[in-house]
Tab-separated table of C-alpha atoms in Angstrom:
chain	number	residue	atom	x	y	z
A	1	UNK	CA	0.000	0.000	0.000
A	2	UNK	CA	2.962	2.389	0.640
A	3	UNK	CA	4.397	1.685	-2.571
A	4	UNK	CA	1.144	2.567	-4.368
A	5	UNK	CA	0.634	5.239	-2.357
A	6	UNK	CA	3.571	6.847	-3.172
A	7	UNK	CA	3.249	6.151	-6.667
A	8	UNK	CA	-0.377	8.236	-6.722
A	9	UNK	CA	1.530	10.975	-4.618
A	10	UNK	CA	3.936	11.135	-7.175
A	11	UNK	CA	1.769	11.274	-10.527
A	12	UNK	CA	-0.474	13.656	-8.494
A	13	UNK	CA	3.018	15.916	-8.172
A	14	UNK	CA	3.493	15.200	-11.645
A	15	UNK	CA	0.094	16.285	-12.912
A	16	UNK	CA	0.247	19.629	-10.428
A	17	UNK	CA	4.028	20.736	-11.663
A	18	UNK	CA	2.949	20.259	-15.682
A	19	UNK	CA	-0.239	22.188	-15.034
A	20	UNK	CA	1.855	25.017	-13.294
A	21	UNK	CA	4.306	24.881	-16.036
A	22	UNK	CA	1.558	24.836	-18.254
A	23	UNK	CA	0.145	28.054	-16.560
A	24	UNK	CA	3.319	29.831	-16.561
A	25	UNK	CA	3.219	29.268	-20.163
A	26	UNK	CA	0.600	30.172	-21.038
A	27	UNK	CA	1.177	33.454	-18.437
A	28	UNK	CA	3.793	33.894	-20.709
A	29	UNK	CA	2.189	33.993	-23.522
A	30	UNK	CA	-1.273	35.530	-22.467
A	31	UNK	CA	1.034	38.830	-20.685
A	32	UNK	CA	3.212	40.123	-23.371
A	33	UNK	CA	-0.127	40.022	-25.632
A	34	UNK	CA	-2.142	41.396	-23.216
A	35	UNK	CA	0.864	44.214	-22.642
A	36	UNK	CA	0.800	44.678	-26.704
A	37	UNK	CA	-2.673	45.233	-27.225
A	38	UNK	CA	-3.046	47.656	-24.396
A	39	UNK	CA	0.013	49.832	-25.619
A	40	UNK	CA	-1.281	49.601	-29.153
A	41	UNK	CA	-4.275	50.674	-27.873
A	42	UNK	CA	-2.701	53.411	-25.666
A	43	UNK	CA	-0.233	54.351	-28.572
A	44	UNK	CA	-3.494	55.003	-30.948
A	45	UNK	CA	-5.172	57.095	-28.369
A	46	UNK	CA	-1.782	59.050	-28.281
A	47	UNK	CA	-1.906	60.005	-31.823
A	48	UNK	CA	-5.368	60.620	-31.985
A	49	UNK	CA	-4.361	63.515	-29.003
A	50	UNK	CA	-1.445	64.540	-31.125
A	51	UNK	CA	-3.838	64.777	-34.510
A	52	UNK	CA	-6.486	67.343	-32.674
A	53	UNK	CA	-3.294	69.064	-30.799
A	54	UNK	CA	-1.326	69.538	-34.062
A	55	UNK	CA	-4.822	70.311	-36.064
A	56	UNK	CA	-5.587	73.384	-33.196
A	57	UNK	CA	-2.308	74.832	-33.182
A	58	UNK	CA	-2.352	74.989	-37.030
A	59	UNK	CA	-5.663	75.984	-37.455
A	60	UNK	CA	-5.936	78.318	-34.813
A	61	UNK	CA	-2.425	79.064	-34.321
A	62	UNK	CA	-0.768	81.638	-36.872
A	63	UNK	CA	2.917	80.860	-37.706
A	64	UNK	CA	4.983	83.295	-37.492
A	65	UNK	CA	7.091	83.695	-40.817
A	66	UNK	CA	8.767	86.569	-42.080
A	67	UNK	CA	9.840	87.421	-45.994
A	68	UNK	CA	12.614	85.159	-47.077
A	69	UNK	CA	15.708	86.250	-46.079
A	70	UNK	CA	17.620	83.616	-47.640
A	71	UNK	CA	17.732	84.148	-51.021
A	72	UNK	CA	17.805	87.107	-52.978
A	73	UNK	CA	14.596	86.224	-55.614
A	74	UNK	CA	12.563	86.718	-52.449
A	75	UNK	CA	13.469	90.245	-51.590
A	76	UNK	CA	13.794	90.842	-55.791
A	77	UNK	CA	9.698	89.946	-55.870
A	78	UNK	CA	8.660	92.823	-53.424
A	79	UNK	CA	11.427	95.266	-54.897
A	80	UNK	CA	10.910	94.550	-58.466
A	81	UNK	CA	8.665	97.579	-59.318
A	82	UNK	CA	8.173	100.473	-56.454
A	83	UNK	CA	5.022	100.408	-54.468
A	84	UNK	CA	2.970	104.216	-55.071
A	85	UNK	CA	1.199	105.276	-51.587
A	86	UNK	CA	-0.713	107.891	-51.467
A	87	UNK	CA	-0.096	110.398	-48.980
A	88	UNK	CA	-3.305	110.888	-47.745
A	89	UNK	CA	-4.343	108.134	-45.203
A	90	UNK	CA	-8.179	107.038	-46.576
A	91	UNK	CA	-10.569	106.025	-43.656
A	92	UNK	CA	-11.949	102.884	-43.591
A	93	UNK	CA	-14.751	103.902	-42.457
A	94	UNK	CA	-18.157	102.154	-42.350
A	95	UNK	CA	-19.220	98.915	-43.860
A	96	UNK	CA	-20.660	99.435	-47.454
A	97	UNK	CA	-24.861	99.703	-47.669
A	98	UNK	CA	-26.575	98.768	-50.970
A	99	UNK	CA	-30.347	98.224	-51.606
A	100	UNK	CA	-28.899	94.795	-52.740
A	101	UNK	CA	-30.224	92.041	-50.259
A	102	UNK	CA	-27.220	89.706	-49.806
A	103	UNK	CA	-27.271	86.268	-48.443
A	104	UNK	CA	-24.060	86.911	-45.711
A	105	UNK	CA	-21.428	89.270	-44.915
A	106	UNK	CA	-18.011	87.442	-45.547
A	107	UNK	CA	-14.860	89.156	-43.684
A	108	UNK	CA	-11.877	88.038	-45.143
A	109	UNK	CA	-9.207	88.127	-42.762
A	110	UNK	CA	-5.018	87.894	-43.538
A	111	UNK	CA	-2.799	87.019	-40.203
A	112	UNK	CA	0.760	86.799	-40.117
A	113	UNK	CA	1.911	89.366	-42.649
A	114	UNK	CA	3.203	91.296	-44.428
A	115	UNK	CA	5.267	88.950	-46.871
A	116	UNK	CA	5.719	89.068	-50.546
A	117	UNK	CA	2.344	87.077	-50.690
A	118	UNK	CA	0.584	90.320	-49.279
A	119	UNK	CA	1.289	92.138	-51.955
A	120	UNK	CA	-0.257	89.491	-54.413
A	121	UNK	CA	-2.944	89.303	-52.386
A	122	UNK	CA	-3.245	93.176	-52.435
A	123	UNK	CA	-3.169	92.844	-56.349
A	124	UNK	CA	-6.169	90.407	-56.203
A	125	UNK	CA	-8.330	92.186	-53.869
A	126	UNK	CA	-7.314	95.436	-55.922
A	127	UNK	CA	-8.168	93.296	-59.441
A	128	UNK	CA	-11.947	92.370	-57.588
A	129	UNK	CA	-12.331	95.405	-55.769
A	130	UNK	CA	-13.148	93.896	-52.574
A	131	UNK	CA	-11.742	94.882	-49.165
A	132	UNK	CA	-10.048	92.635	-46.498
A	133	UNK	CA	-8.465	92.958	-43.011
A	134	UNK	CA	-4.929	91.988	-42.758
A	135	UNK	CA	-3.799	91.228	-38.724
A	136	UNK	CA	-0.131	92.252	-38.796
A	137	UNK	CA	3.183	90.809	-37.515
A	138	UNK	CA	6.407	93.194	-37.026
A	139	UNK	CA	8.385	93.002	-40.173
A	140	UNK	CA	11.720	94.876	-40.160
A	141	UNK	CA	12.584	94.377	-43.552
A	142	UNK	CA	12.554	97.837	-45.628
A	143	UNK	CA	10.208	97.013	-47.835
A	144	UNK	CA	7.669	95.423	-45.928
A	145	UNK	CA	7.179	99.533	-44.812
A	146	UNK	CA	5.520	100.050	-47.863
A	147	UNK	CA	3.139	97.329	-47.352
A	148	UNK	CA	2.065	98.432	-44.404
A	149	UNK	CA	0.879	101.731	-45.991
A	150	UNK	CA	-0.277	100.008	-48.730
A	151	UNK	CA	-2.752	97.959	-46.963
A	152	UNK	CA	-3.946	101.001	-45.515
A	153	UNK	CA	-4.073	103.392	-48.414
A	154	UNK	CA	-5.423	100.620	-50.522
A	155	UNK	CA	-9.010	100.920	-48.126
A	156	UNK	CA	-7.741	97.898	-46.374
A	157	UNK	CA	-8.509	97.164	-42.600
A	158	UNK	CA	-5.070	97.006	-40.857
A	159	UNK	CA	-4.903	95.400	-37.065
A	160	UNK	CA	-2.938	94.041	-34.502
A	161	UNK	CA	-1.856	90.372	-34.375
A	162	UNK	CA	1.463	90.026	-32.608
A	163	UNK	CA	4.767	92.166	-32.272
A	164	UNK	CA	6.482	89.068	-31.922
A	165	UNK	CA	4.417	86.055	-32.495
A	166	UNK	CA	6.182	83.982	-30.151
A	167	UNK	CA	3.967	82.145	-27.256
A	168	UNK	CA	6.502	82.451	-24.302
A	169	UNK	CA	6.755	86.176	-24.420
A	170	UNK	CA	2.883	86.901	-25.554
A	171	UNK	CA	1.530	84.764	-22.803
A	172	UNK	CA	3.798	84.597	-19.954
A	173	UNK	CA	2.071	87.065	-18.270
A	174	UNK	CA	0.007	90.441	-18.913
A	175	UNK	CA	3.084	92.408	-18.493
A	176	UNK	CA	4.512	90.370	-21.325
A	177	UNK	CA	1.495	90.792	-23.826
A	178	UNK	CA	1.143	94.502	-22.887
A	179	UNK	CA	4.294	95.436	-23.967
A	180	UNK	CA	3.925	92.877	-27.221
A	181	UNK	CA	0.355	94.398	-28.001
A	182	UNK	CA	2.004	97.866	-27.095
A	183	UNK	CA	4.886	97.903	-29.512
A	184	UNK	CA	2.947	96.618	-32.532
A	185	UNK	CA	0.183	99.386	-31.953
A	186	UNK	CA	2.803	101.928	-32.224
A	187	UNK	CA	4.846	100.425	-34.976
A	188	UNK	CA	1.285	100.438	-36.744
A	189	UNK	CA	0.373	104.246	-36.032
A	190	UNK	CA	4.170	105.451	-36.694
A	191	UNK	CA	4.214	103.897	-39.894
A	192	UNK	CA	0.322	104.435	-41.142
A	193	UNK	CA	-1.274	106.631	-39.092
A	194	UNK	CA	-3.728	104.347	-37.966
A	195	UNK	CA	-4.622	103.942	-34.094
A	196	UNK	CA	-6.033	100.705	-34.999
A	197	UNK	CA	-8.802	99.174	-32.240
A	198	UNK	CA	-8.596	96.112	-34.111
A	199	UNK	CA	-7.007	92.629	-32.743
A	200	UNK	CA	-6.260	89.249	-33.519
A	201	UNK	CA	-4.960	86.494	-30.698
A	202	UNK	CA	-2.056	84.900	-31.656
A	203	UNK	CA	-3.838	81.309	-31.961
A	204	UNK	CA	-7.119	82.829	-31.304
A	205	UNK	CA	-8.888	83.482	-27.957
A	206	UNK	CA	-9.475	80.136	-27.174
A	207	UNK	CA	-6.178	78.851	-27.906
A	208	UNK	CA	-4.994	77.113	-24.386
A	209	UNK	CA	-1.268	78.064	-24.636
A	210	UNK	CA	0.930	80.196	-22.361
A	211	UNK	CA	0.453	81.089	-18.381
A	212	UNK	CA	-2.265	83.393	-18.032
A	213	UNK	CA	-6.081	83.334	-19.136
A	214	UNK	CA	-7.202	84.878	-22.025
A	215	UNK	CA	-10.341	85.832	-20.104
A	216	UNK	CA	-8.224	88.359	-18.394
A	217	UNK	CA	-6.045	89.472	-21.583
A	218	UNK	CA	-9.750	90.064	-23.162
A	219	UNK	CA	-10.926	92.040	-20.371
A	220	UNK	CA	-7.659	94.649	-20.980
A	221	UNK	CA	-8.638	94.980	-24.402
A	222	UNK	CA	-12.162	95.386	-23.498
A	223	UNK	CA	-11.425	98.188	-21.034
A	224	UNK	CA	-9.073	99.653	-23.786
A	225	UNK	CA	-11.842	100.000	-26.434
A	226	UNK	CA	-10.434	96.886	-28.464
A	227	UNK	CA	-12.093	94.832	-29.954
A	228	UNK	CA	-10.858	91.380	-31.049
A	229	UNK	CA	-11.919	89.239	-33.937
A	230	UNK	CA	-11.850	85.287	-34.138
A	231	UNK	CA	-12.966	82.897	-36.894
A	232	UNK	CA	-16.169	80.855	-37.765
A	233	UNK	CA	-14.311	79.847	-40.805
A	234	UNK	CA	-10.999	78.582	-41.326
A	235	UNK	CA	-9.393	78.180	-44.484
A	236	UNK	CA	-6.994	75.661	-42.861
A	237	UNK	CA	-4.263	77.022	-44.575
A	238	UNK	CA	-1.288	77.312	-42.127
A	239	UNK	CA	-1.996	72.955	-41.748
A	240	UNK	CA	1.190	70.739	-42.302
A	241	UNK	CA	1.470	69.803	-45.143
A	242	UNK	CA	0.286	72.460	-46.754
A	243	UNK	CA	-3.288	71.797	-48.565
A	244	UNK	CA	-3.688	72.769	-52.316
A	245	UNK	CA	-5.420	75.444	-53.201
A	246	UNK	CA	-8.685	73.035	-54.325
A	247	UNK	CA	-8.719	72.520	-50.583
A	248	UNK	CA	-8.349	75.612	-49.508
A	249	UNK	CA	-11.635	76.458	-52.101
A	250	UNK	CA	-13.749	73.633	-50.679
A	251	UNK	CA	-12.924	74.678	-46.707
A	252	UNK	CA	-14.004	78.596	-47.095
A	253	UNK	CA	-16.706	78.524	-49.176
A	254	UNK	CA	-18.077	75.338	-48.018
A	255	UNK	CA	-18.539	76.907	-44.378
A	256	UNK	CA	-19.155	80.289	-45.463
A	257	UNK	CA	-22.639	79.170	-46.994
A	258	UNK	CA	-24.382	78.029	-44.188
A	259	UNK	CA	-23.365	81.266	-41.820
A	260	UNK	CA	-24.619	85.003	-42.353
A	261	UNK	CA	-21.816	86.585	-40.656
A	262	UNK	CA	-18.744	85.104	-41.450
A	263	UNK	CA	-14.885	85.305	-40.457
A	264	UNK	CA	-12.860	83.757	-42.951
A	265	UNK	CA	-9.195	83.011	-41.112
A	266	UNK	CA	-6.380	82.944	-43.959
A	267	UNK	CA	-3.132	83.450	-43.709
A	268	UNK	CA	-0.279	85.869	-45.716
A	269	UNK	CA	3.001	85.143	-44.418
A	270	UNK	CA	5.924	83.594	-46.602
A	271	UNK	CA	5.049	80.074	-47.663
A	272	UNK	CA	1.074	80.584	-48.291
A	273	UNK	CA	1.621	80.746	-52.076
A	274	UNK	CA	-1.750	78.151	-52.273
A	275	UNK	CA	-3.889	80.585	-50.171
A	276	UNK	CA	-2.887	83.155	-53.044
A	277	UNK	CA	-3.708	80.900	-55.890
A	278	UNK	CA	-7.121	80.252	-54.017
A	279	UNK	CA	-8.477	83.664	-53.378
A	280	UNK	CA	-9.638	84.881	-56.380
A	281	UNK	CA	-11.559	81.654	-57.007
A	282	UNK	CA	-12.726	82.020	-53.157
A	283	UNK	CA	-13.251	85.621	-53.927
A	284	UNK	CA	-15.970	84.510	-57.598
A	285	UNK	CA	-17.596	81.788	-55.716
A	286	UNK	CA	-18.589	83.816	-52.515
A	287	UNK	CA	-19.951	86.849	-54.736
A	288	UNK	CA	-21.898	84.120	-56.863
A	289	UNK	CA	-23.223	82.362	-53.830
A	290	UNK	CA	-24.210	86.436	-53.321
A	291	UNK	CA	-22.037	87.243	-50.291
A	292	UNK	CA	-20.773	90.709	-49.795
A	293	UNK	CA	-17.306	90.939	-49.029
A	294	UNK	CA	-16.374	93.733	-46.530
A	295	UNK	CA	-13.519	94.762	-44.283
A	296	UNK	CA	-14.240	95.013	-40.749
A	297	UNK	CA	-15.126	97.371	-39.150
A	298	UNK	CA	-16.199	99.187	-36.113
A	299	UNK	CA	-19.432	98.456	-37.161
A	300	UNK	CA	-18.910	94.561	-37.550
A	301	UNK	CA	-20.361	92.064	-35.553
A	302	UNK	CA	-17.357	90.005	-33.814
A	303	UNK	CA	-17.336	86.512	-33.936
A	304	UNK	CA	-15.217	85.575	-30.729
A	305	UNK	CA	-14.714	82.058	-29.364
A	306	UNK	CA	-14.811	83.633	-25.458
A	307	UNK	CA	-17.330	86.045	-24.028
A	308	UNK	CA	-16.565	87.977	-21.250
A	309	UNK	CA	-18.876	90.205	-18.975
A	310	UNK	CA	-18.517	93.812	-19.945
């Protein structure tokens, strides 16, 4: 009976090491799967985050880029023939009345400039008679002078976008966007003569970057008499890569149709040539969809992605 016994004892051993082997094994197996699909998982969730993050900060953030300075074809574009500016500064003024019952109001709005690529875009709007608003960067560059009257003696809204156009000095506190805000104002008014009230957040108002709240930067403007402008319609132009300017088409007049008061974001800076192929067939299709095309104005309603309490 011992002898059997101990045989039993030692198949039942036996039976409970292979079935812990075969559980380790099978451990083995079942983890690093487990581990995979819950990092691919995670991983896809990741980019996902990234996609929307990248898409805002294009979309909604303007990048900063000056005129070429690296080769000489560049500078040769915007010097090639002298720009004429009146001497008289022309008031805007207020938005243009007809007896004509149109469908919308389309703004179209330029951030980032001024670049060679203003100036073609100043020969469009000039070739179609319509007016735009152009949200200005500082641009030391001799020439770019010039555009900045040009904009402005042209019947052009001219406003304030960013002195500097970078994030860390704009946002890190209200000292630091005073002073940003500040120096552009001037740099506007010494060069054009125009105390501009108009203003464009660097990556709009809602954009989430930098250390203090936008409600508060919006207030100061507020208080100051300023208004500032957002979008309802974004051309998606400043995207990487760059979209052709089919797409460009399809985005602005696609979302300008179902709106009656609509902010059309675009951008002017070096390296938008495809927003200046696309605006006189965005400029066609809008008046044939019978939209009138106006700067802004004082008198404009502002479409804002934050409200404060006046």
């Amino acid at each position: 009976m011992s002898t059997a016994t101990s045989n039993t004892d030692r198949k039942n051993r036996v039976k409970r090491i292979k079935r812990m082997i075969i559980f380790f094994l099978l451990m083995l197996i079942i983890i690093p799967i487990a581990l995979c699909v819950f990092l691919i998982i995670r991983v896809n969730n990741l980019e996902k985050k990234l996609d929307k993050f990248i898409q805002h900060y294009n979309n909604q953030s303007s990048q900063y880029a000056f005129l070429d300075t690296n080769t000489e074809n560049n500078a040769s574009d915007v010097t090639k023939e002298p720009i004429k500016v009146p001497d008289v500064q022309p008031n805007v003024g207020s938005e243009v009345t007809s007896q004509h019952v149109y469908d919308r109001k389309v703004y179209l709005t330029f951030d980032d400039g001024p670049s060679q690529n203003t100036l073609k875009i100043l020969d469009i709007l000039k070739q179609y008679n319509v007016k735009a608003t152009f949200f200005v960067v500082n641009n030391d560059r001799p020439e770019a002078e010039a555009i900045y009257k040009r904009i402005v003696a042209e019947g052009h809204s001219i406003g304030v976008h960013s002195y500097t156009h970078d994030y860390n000095i704009i946002y890190k506190d209200m000292d630091g966007f005073i002073q940003d805000y500040t120096n552009m104002s001037k740099k506007i008014y010494n060069i054009t003569g125009v105390n501009t009230k108009l203003f464009r957040f660097p990556g709009g108002s809602s954009s989430p970057y930098g250390n203090i709240s936008k409600y508060d930067i919006a207030r100061y403007l507020v208080n100051q008499g300023i208004t500032y402008y957002d979008w309802n319609v974004s051309s998606a132009d400043a995207v990487y890569p760059s979209l052709s300017a089919e797409q460009i088409i399809e985005n602005v007049v696609d979302e300008s149709l179902d709106k009656t008061n609509v902010m059309v974001l675009m951008h002017d800076s070096y390296g938008r040539e495809t927003t200046v192929e696309a605006l006189p067939q965005i400029i066609e299709q809008l008046q044939a969809a019978n939209s009138q095309l106006l700067p802004i104005t004082s008198e404009t309603v502002p479409v804002q992605h934050i409200f404060i309490n006046k």
